[in-house]
Tab-separated table of C-alpha atoms in Angstrom:
chain	number	residue	atom	x	y	z
A	1	ARG	CA	50.294	-1.310	40.083
A	2	ASP	CA	46.965	-2.843	40.244
A	3	PHE	CA	45.194	0.157	39.304
A	4	ILE	CA	47.617	0.270	36.393
A	5	TYR	CA	46.622	-2.778	35.007
A	6	VAL	CA	42.863	-2.319	35.381
A	7	ALA	CA	43.011	1.188	34.000
A	8	THR	CA	44.971	-0.125	31.234
A	9	GLY	CA	42.525	-2.976	30.430
A	10	MET	CA	39.850	-0.694	30.858
A	11	MET	CA	41.278	1.465	27.914
A	12	GLY	CA	41.943	-1.196	25.899
A	13	VAL	CA	38.201	-2.303	26.028
A	14	VAL	CA	37.068	1.389	25.331
A	15	GLY	CA	39.494	1.467	22.291
A	16	ALA	CA	38.378	-1.847	20.779
A	17	ALA	CA	34.500	-1.026	21.138
A	18	ALA	CA	35.479	2.744	19.688
A	19	ALA	CA	37.027	1.134	16.587
A	20	ALA	CA	34.660	-1.791	16.214
A	21	TRP	CA	31.573	0.742	16.379
A	22	PRO	CA	31.626	2.196	12.713
A	23	PHE	CA	31.789	-1.614	11.366
A	24	ILE	CA	28.762	-2.216	13.318
A	25	ASP	CA	26.823	0.875	12.843
A	26	GLN	CA	27.385	0.704	8.845
A	27	MET	CA	25.162	-2.687	8.773
A	28	ARG	CA	22.208	-0.678	9.750
A	29	PRO	CA	19.921	0.618	6.701
A	30	ASP	CA	20.240	4.217	6.079
A	31	ALA	CA	17.720	6.921	6.809
A	32	ALA	CA	16.165	6.797	3.218
A	33	VAL	CA	15.552	2.819	3.502
A	34	ARG	CA	14.041	3.120	6.960
A	35	ALA	CA	11.857	6.060	5.816
A	36	ALA	CA	10.638	3.764	2.803
A	37	GLY	CA	9.020	1.265	4.907
A	38	LEU	CA	7.050	3.780	7.209
A	39	PRO	CA	3.269	4.530	7.012
A	40	ILE	CA	2.065	7.481	4.957
A	41	GLU	CA	-0.647	9.551	5.664
A	42	VAL	CA	-2.782	10.477	2.692
A	43	ASP	CA	-5.454	13.580	2.689
A	44	LEU	CA	-8.660	12.115	1.202
A	45	SER	CA	-10.499	15.560	1.239
A	46	ALA	CA	-8.597	16.731	-1.753
A	47	ILE	CA	-10.354	13.716	-3.824
A	48	GLU	CA	-13.606	14.392	-5.585
A	49	PRO	CA	-16.132	11.698	-6.032
A	50	GLY	CA	-15.144	9.570	-8.929
A	51	GLY	CA	-11.480	10.750	-8.492
A	52	THR	CA	-8.363	8.475	-8.241
A	53	ILE	CA	-4.985	9.483	-7.104
A	54	VAL	CA	-1.571	7.333	-7.050
A	55	VAL	CA	0.528	7.354	-4.178
A	56	THR	CA	3.788	5.640	-3.299
A	57	TRP	CA	4.474	3.502	-0.413
A	58	ARG	CA	7.653	1.268	-0.030
A	59	SER	CA	8.467	2.079	-3.678
A	60	LYS	CA	5.330	0.820	-5.135
A	61	PRO	CA	2.318	2.714	-6.558
A	62	TYR	CA	-1.197	2.278	-4.882
A	63	PHE	CA	-4.473	3.533	-6.435
A	64	ILE	CA	-6.798	5.308	-4.045
A	65	ARG	CA	-10.467	6.024	-5.576
A	66	GLN	CA	-13.468	7.672	-4.230
A	67	LEU	CA	-16.422	5.570	-5.934
A	68	LEU	CA	-19.386	7.031	-7.176
A	69	ASP	CA	-22.837	5.262	-6.268
A	70	ASP	CA	-23.328	3.861	-9.856
A	71	GLU	CA	-19.813	2.378	-9.895
A	72	ILE	CA	-20.495	0.547	-6.691
A	73	ALA	CA	-23.823	-0.469	-8.210
A	74	ALA	CA	-21.798	-1.857	-11.209
A	75	ALA	CA	-19.290	-3.636	-9.110
A	76	ASP	CA	-22.343	-5.124	-6.996
A	77	THR	CA	-23.596	-6.431	-10.150
A	78	LEU	CA	-20.781	-8.878	-11.199
A	79	GLY	CA	-20.732	-12.613	-9.888
A	80	GLU	CA	-18.534	-15.463	-9.817
A	81	GLY	CA	-18.929	-15.960	-13.735
A	82	ASP	CA	-17.454	-12.447	-14.544
A	83	MET	CA	-14.056	-12.764	-13.087
A	84	LYS	CA	-11.014	-15.053	-12.530
A	85	GLU	CA	-10.720	-14.606	-8.760
A	86	TYR	CA	-13.989	-13.927	-7.151
A	87	GLN	CA	-14.141	-11.928	-4.187
A	88	PRO	CA	-17.486	-9.754	-3.090
A	89	ALA	CA	-16.949	-6.091	-3.713
A	90	ALA	CA	-18.177	-4.980	-0.199
A	91	GLU	CA	-14.691	-6.799	0.931
A	92	ARG	CA	-12.792	-4.442	-1.205
A	93	ILE	CA	-14.534	-1.172	-0.619
A	94	ALA	CA	-13.654	0.710	2.448
A	95	GLY	CA	-14.503	3.647	4.765
A	96	PRO	CA	-13.914	5.106	8.099
A	97	ASP	CA	-15.464	3.606	11.036
A	98	GLY	CA	-18.746	5.054	11.848
A	99	ALA	CA	-19.087	6.593	8.166
A	100	GLU	CA	-22.696	6.711	6.594
A	101	THR	CA	-20.952	5.430	3.252
A	102	ARG	CA	-18.162	3.215	2.382
A	103	ASN	CA	-16.794	4.354	-0.877
A	104	TRP	CA	-12.975	4.101	-1.004
A	105	VAL	CA	-11.032	1.635	-2.873
A	106	ILE	CA	-7.355	1.452	-1.997
A	107	VAL	CA	-5.490	-1.327	-4.165
A	108	SER	CA	-2.005	-1.923	-5.782
A	109	ALA	CA	-1.241	-0.174	-8.762
A	110	THR	CA	0.980	-2.800	-10.119
A	111	CYS	CA	-0.725	-5.630	-12.488
A	112	THR	CA	-0.463	-9.022	-11.124
A	113	HIS	CA	0.710	-10.537	-14.304
A	114	LEU	CA	4.143	-8.735	-14.758
A	115	GLY	CA	4.134	-5.801	-12.877
A	116	CYS	CA	2.934	-3.015	-15.197
A	117	VAL	CA	0.834	0.080	-14.110
A	118	PRO	CA	-2.641	-0.133	-15.257
A	119	ASN	CA	-4.307	2.815	-16.856
A	120	ILE	CA	-7.466	4.154	-15.300
A	121	VAL	CA	-10.369	3.447	-17.521
A	122	ASP	CA	-13.444	5.183	-15.657
A	123	ASN	CA	-15.988	3.075	-17.452
A	124	ALA	CA	-17.813	1.050	-14.724
A	125	PRO	CA	-17.674	-1.868	-14.240
A	126	GLU	CA	-14.095	-1.605	-15.933
A	127	GLY	CA	-11.749	0.485	-13.790
A	128	TRP	CA	-8.215	-0.379	-14.609
A	129	PHE	CA	-6.766	-1.757	-17.879
A	130	CYS	CA	-3.157	-2.875	-18.268
A	131	PRO	CA	-1.998	-1.678	-21.767
A	132	CYS	CA	0.967	-4.182	-21.891
A	133	HIS	CA	-0.774	-7.317	-21.926
A	134	GLY	CA	-4.716	-6.735	-21.720
A	135	SER	CA	-5.737	-7.499	-18.258
A	136	VAL	CA	-8.991	-5.759	-17.188
A	137	PHE	CA	-9.722	-5.077	-13.723
A	138	ASP	CA	-13.074	-3.874	-12.232
A	139	MET	CA	-13.402	-0.447	-10.363
A	140	VAL	CA	-12.557	-2.355	-7.013
A	141	GLY	CA	-9.420	-4.210	-8.381
A	142	ARG	CA	-10.804	-7.594	-9.169
A	143	ILE	CA	-9.504	-9.315	-12.441
A	144	LEU	CA	-12.128	-9.298	-14.904
A	145	ARG	CA	-10.185	-10.814	-17.948
A	146	GLY	CA	-6.746	-11.111	-19.278
A	147	PRO	CA	-3.513	-12.962	-18.432
A	148	ALA	CA	-3.263	-11.457	-14.743
A	149	ALA	CA	-4.287	-14.473	-12.700
A	150	THR	CA	-5.183	-12.646	-9.374
A	151	ASN	CA	-6.792	-9.493	-8.276
A	152	LEU	CA	-5.057	-6.304	-7.309
A	153	PRO	CA	-3.492	-6.481	-3.809
A	154	LEU	CA	-4.826	-4.619	-0.840
A	155	PRO	CA	-2.130	-2.853	1.172
A	156	PRO	CA	-2.472	-2.618	5.011
A	157	TYR	CA	-4.206	0.525	5.668
A	158	VAL	CA	-6.654	2.440	8.303
A	159	PHE	CA	-8.596	5.679	8.598
A	160	ALA	CA	-7.375	7.910	11.081
A	161	ASP	CA	-10.565	10.306	10.814
A	162	GLU	CA	-12.925	10.964	7.911
A	163	SER	CA	-10.457	12.650	5.518
A	164	THR	CA	-6.908	10.950	6.638
A	165	LEU	CA	-5.901	7.615	5.357
A	166	ILE	CA	-2.745	5.803	6.525
A	167	VAL	CA	-1.252	3.524	4.237
A	168	GLY	CA	1.191	0.866	5.660
A	169	SER	CA	-0.324	0.485	8.952
A	170	ASP	CA	-2.941	-1.913	10.060
A	171	GLN	CA	-3.186	-0.148	13.642
A	172	VAL	CA	-4.309	3.677	14.682
């Protein structure tokens, strides 16, 4: 008789867990939502010097640009009085560890004013122009003029090697 009580109690526990599992499982985000936050790998070998691509991470666009030497020089000539939020160009230009040159810019492609996507200007030092309200950003994403108050944000990223960038990860 004790065995029947214990077996019946165990079956009740197993049955309650089996009935509750679908309700608990439906609270997890689905695969598309989980994948949207994962880091993405970008092949940099396809980007020519002076070229820009737009990648999407977490449903937001990001510019990845390989700067030319004259664009880097033009960005270096801008001082505190030339922009709203000063930041040295060297802090916004990246490159793989141990590489001879650091000539990559990885910035958000969303204007900090109202969230529009700026156009690529390719006119050093002006790099991006927001057509909606006239904000102008330099080649490294610093705000020069217009209603935007802050620079284009930098996403977390790391260089896996000379030709691979991982956006969305600050660790290798």
